Short mmCIF file of C-alpha atoms in Angstrom, two decimals:
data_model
loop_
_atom_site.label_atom_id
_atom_site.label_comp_id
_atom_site.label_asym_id
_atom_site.label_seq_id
_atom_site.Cartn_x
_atom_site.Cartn_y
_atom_site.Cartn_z
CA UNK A 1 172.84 285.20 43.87
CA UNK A 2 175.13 287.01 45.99
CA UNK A 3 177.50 284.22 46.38
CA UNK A 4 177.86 284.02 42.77
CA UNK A 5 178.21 287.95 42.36
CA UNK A 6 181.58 287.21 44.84
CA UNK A 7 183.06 284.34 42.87
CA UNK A 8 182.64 286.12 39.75
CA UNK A 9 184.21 289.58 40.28
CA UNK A 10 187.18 288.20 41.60
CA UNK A 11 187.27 285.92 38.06
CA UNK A 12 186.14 288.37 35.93
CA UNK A 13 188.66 290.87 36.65
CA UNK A 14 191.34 288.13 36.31
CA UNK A 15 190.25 286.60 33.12
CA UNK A 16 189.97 290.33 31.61
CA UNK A 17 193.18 290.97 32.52
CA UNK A 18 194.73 288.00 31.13
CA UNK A 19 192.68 288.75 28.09
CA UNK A 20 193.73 292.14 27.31
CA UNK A 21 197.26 291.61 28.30
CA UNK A 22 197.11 288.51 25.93
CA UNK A 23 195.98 290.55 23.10
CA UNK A 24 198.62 293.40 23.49
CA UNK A 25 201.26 290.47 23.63
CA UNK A 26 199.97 289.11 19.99
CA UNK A 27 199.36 292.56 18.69
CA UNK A 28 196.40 290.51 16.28
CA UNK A 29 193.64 291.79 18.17
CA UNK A 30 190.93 293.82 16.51
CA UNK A 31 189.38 297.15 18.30
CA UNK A 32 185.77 295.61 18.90
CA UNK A 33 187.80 293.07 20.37
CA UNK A 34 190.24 294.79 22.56
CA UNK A 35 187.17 297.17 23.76
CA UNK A 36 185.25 293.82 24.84
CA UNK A 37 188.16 293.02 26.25
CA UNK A 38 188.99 295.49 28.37
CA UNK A 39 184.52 296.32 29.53
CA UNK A 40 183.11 292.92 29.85
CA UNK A 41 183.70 293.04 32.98
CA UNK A 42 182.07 296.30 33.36
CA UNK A 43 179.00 294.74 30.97
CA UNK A 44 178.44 291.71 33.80
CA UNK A 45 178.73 294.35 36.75
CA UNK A 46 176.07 297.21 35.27
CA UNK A 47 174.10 293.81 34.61
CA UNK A 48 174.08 292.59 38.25
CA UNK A 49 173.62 296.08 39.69
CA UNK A 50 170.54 296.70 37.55
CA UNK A 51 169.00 294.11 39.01
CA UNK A 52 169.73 295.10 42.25
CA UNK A 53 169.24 298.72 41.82
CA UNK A 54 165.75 298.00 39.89
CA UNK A 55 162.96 297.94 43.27
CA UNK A 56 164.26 301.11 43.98
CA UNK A 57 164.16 303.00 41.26
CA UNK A 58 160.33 301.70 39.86
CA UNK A 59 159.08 302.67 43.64
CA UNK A 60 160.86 306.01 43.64
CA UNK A 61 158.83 306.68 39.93
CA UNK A 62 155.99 305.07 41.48
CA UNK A 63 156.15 307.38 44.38
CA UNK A 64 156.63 310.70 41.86
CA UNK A 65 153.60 309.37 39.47
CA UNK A 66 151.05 309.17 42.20
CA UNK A 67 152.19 312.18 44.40
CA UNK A 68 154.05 314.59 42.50
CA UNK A 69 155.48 316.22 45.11
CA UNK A 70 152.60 317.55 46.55
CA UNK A 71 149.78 315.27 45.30
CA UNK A 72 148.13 318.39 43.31
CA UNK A 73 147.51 317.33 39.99
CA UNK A 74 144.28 314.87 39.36
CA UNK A 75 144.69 311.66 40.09
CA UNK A 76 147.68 312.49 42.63
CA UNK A 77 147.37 312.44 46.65
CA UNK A 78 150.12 313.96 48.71
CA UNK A 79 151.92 311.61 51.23
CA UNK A 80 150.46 310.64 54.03
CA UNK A 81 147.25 310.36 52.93
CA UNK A 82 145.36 307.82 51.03
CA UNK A 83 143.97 307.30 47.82
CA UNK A 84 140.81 305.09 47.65
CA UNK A 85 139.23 303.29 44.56
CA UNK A 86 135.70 304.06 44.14
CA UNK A 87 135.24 300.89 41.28
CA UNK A 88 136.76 298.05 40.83
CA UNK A 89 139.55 298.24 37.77
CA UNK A 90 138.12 299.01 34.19
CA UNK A 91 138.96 296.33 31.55
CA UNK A 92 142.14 297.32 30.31
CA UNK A 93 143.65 298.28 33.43
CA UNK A 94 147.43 297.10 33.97
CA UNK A 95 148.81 299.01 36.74
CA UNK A 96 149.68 297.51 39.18
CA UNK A 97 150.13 294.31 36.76
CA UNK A 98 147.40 291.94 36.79
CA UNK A 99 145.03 294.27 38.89
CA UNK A 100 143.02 291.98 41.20
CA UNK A 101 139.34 291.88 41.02
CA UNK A 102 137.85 290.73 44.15
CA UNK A 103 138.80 293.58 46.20
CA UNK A 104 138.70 297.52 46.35
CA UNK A 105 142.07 299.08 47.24
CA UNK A 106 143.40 301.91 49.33
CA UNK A 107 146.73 303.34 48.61
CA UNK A 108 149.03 306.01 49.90
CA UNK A 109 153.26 306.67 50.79
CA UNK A 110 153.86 307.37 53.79
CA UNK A 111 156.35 310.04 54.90
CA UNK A 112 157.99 309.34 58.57
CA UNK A 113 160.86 311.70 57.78
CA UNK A 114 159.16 314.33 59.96
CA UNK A 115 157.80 312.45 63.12
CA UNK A 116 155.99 308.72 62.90
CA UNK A 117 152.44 308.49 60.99
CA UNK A 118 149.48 306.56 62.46
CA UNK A 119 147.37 304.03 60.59
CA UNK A 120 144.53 303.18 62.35
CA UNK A 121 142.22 300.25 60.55
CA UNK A 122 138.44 299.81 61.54
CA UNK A 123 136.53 296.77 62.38
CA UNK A 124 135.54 295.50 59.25
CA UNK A 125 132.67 293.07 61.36
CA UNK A 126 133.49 289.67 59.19
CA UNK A 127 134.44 291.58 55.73
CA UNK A 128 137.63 290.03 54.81
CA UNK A 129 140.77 292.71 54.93
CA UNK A 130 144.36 292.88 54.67
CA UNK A 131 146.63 295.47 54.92
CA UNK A 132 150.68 295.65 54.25
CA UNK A 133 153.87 298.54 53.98
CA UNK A 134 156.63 297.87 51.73
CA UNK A 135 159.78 299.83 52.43
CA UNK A 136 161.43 301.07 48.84
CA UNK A 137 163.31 298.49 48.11
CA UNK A 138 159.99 296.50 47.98
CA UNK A 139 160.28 294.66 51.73
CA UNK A 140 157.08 293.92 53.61
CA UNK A 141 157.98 296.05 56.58
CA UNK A 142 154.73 295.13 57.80
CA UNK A 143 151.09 293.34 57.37
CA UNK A 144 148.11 291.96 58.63
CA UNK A 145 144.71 290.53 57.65
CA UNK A 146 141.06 289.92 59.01
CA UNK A 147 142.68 286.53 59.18
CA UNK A 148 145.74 287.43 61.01
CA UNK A 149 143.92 289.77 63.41
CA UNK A 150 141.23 287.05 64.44
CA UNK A 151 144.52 284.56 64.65
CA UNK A 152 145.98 287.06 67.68
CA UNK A 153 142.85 288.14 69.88
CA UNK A 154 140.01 286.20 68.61
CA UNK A 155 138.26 288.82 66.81
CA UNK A 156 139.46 291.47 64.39
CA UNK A 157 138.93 294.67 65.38
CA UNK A 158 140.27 298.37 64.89
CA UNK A 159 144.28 298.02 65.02
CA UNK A 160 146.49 301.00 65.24
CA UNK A 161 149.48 301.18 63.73
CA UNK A 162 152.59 303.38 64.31
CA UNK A 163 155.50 303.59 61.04
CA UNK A 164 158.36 305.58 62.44
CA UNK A 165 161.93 306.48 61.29
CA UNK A 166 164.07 303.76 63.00
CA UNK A 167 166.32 306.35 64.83
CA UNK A 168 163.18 308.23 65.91
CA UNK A 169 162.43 308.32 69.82
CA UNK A 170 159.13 309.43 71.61
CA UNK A 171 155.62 308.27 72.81
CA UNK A 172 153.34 306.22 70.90
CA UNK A 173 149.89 306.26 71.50
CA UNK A 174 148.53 303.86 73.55
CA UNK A 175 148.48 300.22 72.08
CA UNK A 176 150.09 301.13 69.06
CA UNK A 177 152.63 298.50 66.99
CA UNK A 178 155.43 300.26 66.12
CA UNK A 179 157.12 299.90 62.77
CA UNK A 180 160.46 300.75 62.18
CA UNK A 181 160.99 301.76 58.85
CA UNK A 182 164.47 301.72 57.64
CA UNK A 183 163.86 304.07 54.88
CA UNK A 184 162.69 308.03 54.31
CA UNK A 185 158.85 306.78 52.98
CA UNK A 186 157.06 303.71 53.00
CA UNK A 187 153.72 302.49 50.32
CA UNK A 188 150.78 301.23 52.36
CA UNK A 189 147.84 299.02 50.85
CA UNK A 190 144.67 298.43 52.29
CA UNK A 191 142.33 295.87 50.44
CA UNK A 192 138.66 295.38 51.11
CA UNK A 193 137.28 292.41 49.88
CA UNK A 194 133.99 292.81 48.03
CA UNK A 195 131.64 291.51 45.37
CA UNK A 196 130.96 294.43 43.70
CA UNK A 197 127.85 295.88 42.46
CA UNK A 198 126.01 297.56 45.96
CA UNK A 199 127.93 296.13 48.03
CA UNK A 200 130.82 298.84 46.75
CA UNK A 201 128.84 301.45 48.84
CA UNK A 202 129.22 299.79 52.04
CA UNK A 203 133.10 299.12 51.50
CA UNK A 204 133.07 302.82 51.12
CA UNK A 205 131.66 303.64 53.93
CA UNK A 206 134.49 301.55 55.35
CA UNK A 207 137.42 302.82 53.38
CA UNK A 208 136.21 306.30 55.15
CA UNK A 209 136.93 304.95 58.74
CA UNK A 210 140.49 304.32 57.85
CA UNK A 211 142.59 306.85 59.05
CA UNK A 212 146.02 308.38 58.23
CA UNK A 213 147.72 310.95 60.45
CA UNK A 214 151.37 312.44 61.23
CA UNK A 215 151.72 311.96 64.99
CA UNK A 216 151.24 315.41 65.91
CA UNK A 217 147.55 315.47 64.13
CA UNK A 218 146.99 312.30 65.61
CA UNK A 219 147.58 313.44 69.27
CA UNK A 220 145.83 317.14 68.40
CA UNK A 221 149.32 318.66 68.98
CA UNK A 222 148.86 320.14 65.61
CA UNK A 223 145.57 320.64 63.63
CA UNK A 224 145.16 318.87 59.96
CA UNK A 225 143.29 316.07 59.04
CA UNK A 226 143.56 312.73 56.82
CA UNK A 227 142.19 313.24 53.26
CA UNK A 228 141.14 310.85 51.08
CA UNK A 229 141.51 310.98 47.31
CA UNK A 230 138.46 309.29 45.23
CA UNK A 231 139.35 308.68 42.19
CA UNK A 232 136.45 306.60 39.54
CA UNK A 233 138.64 303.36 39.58
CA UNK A 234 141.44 301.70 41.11
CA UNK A 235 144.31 303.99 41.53
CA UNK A 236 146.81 303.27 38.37
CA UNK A 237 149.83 305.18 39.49
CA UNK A 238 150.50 306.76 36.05
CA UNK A 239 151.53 309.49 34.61
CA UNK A 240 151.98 311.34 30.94
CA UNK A 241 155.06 308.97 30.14
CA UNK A 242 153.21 305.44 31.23
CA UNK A 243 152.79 303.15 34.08
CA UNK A 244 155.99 303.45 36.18
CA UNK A 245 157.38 300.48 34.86
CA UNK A 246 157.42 301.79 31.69
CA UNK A 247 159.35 305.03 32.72
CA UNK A 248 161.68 303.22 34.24
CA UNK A 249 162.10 301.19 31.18
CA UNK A 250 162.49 304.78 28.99
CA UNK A 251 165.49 305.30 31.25
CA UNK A 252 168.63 305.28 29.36
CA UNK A 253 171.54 303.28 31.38
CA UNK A 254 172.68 306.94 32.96
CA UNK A 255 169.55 308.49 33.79
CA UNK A 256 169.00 305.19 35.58
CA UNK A 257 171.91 304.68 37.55
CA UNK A 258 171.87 308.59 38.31
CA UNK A 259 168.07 308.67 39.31
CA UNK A 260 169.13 306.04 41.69
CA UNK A 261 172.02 307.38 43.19
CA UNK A 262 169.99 310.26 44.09
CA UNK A 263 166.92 308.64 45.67
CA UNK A 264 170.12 305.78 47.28
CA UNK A 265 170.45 309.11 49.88
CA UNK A 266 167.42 309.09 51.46
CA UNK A 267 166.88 304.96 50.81
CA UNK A 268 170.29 303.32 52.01
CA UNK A 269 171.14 299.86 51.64
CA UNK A 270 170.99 297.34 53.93
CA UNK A 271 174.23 296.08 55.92
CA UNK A 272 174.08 293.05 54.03
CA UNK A 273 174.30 294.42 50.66
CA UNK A 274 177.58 295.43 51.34
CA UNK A 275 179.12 293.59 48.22
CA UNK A 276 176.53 294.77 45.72
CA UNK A 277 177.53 298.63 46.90
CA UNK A 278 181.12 297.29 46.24
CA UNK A 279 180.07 296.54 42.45
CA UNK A 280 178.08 300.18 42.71
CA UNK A 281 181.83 301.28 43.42
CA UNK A 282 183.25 299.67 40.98
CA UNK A 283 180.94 300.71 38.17
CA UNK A 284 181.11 304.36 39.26
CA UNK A 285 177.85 304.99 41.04
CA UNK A 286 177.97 306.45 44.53
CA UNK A 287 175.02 307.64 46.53
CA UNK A 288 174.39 311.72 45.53
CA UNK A 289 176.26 312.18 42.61
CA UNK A 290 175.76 311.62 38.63
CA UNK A 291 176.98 308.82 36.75
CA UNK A 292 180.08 309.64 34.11
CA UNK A 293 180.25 307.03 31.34
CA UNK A 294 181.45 307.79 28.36
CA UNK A 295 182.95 305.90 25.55
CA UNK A 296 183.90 302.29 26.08
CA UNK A 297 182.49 302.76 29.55
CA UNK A 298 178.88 303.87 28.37
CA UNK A 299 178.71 300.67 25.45
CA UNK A 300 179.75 298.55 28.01
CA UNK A 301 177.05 299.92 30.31
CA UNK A 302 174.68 300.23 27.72
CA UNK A 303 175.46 296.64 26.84
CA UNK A 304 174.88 295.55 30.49
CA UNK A 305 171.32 297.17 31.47
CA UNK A 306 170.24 295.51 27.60
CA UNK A 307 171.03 291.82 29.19
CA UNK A 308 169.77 292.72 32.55
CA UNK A 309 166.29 293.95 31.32
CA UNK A 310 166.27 290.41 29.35
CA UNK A 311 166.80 288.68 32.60
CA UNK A 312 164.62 290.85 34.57
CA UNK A 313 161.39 289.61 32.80
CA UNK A 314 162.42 286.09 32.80
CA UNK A 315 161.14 283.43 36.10
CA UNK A 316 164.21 283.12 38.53
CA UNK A 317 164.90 279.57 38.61
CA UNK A 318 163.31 279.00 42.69
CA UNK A 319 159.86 279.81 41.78
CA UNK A 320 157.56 277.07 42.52
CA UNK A 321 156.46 275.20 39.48
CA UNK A 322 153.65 272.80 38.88
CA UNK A 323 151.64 271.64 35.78
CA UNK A 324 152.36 274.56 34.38
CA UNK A 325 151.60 277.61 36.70
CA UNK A 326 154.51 279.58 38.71
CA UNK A 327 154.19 281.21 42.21
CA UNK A 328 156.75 282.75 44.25
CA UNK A 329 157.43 280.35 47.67
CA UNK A 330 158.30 280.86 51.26
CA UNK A 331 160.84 284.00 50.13
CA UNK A 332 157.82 286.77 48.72
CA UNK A 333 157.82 289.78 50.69
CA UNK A 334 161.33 289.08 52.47
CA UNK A 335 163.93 288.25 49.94
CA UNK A 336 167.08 289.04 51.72
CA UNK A 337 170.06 289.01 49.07
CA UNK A 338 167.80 287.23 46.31
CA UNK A 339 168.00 290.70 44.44
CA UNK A 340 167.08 288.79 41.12
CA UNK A 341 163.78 287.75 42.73
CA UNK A 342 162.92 291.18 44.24
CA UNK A 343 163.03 292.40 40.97
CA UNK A 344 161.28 289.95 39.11
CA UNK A 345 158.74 290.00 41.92
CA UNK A 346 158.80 294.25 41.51
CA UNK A 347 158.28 293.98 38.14
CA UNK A 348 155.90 291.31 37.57
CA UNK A 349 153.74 292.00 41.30
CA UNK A 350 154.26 295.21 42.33
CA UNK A 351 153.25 295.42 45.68
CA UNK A 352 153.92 291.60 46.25
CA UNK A 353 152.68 290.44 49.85
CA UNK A 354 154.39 287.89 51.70
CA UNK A 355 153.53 283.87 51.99
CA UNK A 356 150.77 284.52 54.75
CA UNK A 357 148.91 287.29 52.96
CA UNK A 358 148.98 286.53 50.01
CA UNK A 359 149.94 283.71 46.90
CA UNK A 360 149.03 284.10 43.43
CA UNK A 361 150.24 281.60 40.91
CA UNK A 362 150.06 282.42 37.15
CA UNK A 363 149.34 279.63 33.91
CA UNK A 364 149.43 280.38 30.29
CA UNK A 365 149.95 277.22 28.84
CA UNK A 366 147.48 273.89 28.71
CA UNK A 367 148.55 270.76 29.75
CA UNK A 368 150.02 270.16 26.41
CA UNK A 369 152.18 273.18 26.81
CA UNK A 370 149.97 275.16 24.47
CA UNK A 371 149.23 278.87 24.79
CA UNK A 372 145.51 279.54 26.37
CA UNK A 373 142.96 280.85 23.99
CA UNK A 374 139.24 281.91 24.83
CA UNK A 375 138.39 279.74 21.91
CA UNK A 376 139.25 276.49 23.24
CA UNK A 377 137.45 275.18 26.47
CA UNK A 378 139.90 274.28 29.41
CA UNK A 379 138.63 272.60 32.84
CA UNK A 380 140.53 272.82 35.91
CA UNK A 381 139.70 269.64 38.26
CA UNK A 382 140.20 270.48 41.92
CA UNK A 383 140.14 266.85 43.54
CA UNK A 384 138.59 266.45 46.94
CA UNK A 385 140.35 267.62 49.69
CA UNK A 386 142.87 269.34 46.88
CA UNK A 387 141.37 273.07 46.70
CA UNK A 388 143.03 275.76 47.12
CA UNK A 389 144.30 275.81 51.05
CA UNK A 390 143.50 279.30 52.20
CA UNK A 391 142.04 280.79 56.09
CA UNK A 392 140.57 283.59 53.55
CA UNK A 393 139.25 282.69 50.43
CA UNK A 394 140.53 281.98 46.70
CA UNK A 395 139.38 283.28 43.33
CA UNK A 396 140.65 282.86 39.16
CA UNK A 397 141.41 285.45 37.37
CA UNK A 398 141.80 285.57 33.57
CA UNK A 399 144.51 288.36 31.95
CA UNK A 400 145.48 289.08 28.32
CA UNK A 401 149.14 287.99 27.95
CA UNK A 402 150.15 291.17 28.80
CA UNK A 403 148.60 291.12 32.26
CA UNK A 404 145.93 293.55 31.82
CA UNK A 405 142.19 292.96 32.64
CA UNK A 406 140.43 291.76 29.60
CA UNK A 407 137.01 292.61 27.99
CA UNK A 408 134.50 289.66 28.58
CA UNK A 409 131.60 291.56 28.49
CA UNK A 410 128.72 291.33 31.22
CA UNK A 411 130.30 288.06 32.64
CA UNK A 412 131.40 288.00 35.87
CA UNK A 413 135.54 288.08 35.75
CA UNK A 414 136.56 286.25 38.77
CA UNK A 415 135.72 282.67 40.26
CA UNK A 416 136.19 281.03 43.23
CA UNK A 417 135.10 279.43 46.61
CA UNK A 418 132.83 282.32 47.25
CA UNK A 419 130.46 281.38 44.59
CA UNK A 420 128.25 278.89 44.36
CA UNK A 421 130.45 276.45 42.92
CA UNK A 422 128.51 273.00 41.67
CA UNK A 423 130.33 270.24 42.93
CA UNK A 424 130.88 266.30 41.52
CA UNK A 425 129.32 263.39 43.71
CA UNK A 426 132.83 262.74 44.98
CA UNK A 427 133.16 266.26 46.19
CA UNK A 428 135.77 267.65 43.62
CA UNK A 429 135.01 270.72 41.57
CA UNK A 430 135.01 271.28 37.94
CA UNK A 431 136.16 274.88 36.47
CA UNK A 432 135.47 275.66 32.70
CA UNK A 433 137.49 278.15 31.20
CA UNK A 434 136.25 279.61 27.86
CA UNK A 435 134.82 282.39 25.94
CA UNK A 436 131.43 280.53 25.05
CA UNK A 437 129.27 279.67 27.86
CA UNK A 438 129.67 277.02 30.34
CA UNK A 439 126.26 275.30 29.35
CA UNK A 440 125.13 272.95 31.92
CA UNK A 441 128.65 273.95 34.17
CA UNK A 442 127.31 277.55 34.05
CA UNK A 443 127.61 277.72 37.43
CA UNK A 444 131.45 277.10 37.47
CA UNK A 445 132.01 278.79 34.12
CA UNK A 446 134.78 281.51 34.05
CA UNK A 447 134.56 283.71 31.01
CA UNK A 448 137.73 284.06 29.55
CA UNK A 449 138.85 286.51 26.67
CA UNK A 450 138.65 285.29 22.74
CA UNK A 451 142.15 285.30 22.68
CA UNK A 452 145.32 283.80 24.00
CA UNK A 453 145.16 284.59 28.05
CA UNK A 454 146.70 284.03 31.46
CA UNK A 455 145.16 282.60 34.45
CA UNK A 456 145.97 283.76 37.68
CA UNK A 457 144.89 281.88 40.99
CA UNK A 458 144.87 283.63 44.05
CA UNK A 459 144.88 282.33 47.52
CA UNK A 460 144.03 285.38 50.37
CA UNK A 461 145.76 284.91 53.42
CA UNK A 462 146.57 281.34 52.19
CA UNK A 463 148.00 278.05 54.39
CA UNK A 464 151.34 277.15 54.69
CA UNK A 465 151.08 274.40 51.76
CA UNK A 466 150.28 277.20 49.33
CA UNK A 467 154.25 277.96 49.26
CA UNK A 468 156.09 275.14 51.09
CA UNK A 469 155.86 273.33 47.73
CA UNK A 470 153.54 270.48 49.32
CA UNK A 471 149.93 271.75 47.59
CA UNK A 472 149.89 272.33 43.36
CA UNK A 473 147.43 273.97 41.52
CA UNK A 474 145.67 271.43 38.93
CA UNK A 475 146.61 270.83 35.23
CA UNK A 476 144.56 273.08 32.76
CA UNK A 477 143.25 270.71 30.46
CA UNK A 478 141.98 271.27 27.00
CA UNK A 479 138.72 269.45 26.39
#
C-alpha cells in the first residue's frame, strides 16, 4: 500500500492541477466541479490517512471505555491492573467481535510511562494458555503460549515478563524478558482455555496467580498491590455511547483526526511511516493540535473518511482464501506498512494475535455461494490427515452475521478436536451444522442459529500450514 500512496500523491497533485488550471482556461466549468477539482486530492489523502490513523484511534477509545482514567466506574479497571472474566460471553455479546468461546480472558493496559510493569504468568500444569501485548497501533509487541513455553524449556512454567518504555534504563528482576514498548501504554491478554461449567472455578483460581505490578511494587520499593476486577462475563470494553468501534464510527471527520492528533503525542509513528505523516502534513493534521477544515476543505474531508469507512470493512485483497472462508496469513500481528490490513484486522479482530498464536478463518457462504442459515443442514468433511494443523487445539464457532454470539439454547456453542468427535472408517470427520439436531451425527453436531450465520474456525497456537497458504479449511456443503 505504501508504494501506491507514493505514486499517487505525486499524480494526484499533478492531474489536479492540470484540471483546475484547465477549467479556469475554458471558463465552462461549473462550481461542484471546480470544488472537486481543486479537493480530490484532498478526498484520496483524508481517505488513505483514515486508514492509517484508524488502530490508533479505536485503541485509544478502547483504552478510555475500559479505564476511564482511573478505572472507577463499574465495569472499569485502572491501568496496570487486570480485569478477569468470571463467565464465558453471554449470547449477544460482540465486543471484542466474534467473542471466542473456548476460553476465559484476562485483560488490562498497561502503563510503562512511569517505570517498567511486571507480568508474571503461573504454571498452568497442562491447561492450555496464551498470552500477548499489542502496542496502540495494534502490533504484537509480544506473546507466548503453553505451546510456545513447552517449545523453549520443555515444560511451561511461571514466566516473568518485564514491558518497559524503550528509552528506560535500570535493573530487571532476575530472569525477566524485557519488552520494549515503543509507545506510552500497551493492552495485555491472557486466555485460559476451559470447558466451562466447574471447571470455570479452577481457571479462577488460576487467573488469581497472575500478577501485575509497576516495578517498584514488584521489588517492595514501594507498597501497592495488583487488583483484579471481576466482572459477571467477559470484559466488553463499552461504554454509554457503544462498543469502541462504534464511537469511533460516531466521530465526525474532525473530531477524528483531532482525537488522533492528540493521543499521536504520546503514540508516535514508526520511522517507516514517514510518508503517511507526510500525507498527515499535507491534510493539516500534526501531532498536538486541532484539525481546521472548513468549507471545501471539510466536504472534501468529509467525502474522504465516507470512502475510507467503505473500504475499511471490506477483505484486503492478501487474505488467504479458500472454498469460501478468509483468514489473515503470515502478516497478522506484524503488518509493517500494510496499514489497510491493520485496520481491517483492528476492526474486524480486535486484539488479533500473530500466525503462531493464533488463526481464525471466517465462512458465510455454502459451497454454492449461498448465505448460511440454521435452517439448512451443512457438513464440513475434514479428510484424513486434512484437520485443522494446530500444537494446541481447534474449535467452530457459529456468529450471527453481525459477529455476535448467537442464542442456540442449551446446546453446546463450540466444536472441535477436544470433543469426542465420531470419526468415518477412513479416519475423516464429519461436522453437521444446523439448528435441528444432528440425529445419529449428534456427536459432531454444532448447533447453529435459525438464521443466516457465520462460521468461524479457530486454530490455537496453530502450524505453519495454517497461514503459509499450503492447508484450507473444507467446503461447507449444503446437504
Amino acid at each position: 500500500m505504501i508504494e501506491n500512496l507514493r505514486e499517487s500523491i505525486s499524480l494526484r497533485r499533478a492531474a489536479g492541477a492540470s484540471l483546475v488550471l484547465a477549467a479556469l482556461l475554458a471558463g465552462c466549468a461549473s462550481q461542484p466541479d471546480a470544488i472537486q477539482r481543486k479537493t480530490g486530492w484532498m478526498r484520496a489523502e483524508v481517505a488513505d490517512s483514515y486508514i492509517y490513523a484508524y488502530p490508533l484511534v479505536l485503541m485509544d477509545v478502547a483504552k478510555e471505555a475500559a479505564t476511564g482514567g482511573d478505572g472507577a466506574q463499574p465495569g472499569q479497571a485502572p491501568l496496570n491492573t487486570l480485569r478477569h472474566a468470571q463467565a464465558l460471553p453471554p449470547v449477544g455479546a460482540l465486543n471484542p467481535p466474534l467473542p471466542g468461546v473456548d476460553t476465559l480472558d484476562s485483560t488490562g493496559w498497561l502503563d510503562v510511562g512511569a517505570e517498567p510493569v511486571i507480568v508474571t504468568l503461573p504454571d498452568t500444569r497442562g491447561r492450555y494458555w496464551d498470552a500477548r501485548a499489542l502496542d496502540m497501533w495494534t502490533n504484537v509487541l509480544w506473546s507466548s503460549s503453553s505451546v510456545a513455553a513447552r517449545g523453549a524449556r520443555g515444560a511451561a512454567r511461571s514466566q516473568t515478563i518485564a514491558f518497559a518504555a524503550k528509552e528506560w534504563q535500570g535493573t530487571l528482576p532476575k530472569g525477566a524478558l524485557r519488552i520494549d514498548v515503543p509507545s506510552a501504554n500497551a493492552w495485555l491478554e491472557v486466555r485460559l482455555q476451559t470447558s466451562g461449567g466447574r471447571d470455570l472455578t479452577n481457571v479462577k483460581k488460576l487467573q488469581r496467580a497472575i500478577r501485575v505490578v509497576p516495578l517498584s511494587v514488584y521489588t517492595g520499593s514501594t507498597r501497592g498491590a495488583s487488583v483484579a476486577v471481576h466482572a459477571g462475563s467477559a470484559p466488553s470494553e463499552t461504554a454509554s455511547g457503544g462498543t469502541p468501534a462504534e464511537q469511533v464510527a460516531a466521530l465526525d471527520p474532525k473530531a477524528f483526526f483531532t482525537r488522533f492528533a492528540q493521543v499521536l503525542q504520546d503514540n508516535p509513528a514508526p520511522a517507516d511511516d514517514a510518508h503517511a505523516q507526510e500525507l498527515l502534513n499535507d491534510i493539516g493534521v500534526s501531532a498536538g493540535y486541532p484539525v481546521l477544515w472548513t468549507g471545501d476543505r471539510l466536504s472534501a474531508a468529509t467525502a474522504g473518511v465516507a470512502e475510507a469507512r467503505a473500504r475499511l470493512a471490506a477483505p484486503p485483497p492478501n487474505l488467504l482464501n479458500a472454498n469460501g472462508w478468509s483468514w489473515i496469513g503470515d502478516a497478522a500481528g506484524k503488518y509493517g506498512q500494510d496499514y489497510a490490513l491493520r485496520a481491517y484486522a483492528a476492526y474486524t479482530q480486535f486484539g488479533t494475535a500473530t500466525r503462531d498464536d493464533e488463526t481464525l478463518a471466517l465462512v458465510r457462504v455454502d459451497s454454492d455461494g449461498h448465505p448460511l442459515n440454521g435452517a439448512n443442514r451443512y457438513v464440513l468433511h475434514f479428510a484424513p490427515g486434512a484437520l485443522p494443523p494446530v500444537r494446541g487445539f481447534w474449535t467452530l464457532t457459529p456468529y450471527s452475521t453481525n459477529g455476535a454470539l448467537p442464542d442456540v439454547g442449551s446446546a453446546r456453542r463450540s466444536l472441535g478436536d477436544r470433543d469426542r468427535l465420531r470419526r468415518n472408517h477412513d479416519g475423516s470427520i464429519d461436522v453437521v451444522v444446523s439448528a435441528s439436531s444432528g440425529g445419529a451425527h449428534a456427536a459432531n453436531w454444532l448447533p447453529a442459529p435459525r438464521t443466516d450465520f457465520a462460521l468461524a474456525l479457530r486454530l490455537y497456537a496453530p502450524k505453519p500450514q495454517a497461514t503459509d497458504g499450503s492447508w484450507m479449511p473444507p467446503a461447507v456443503v449444503r446437504k
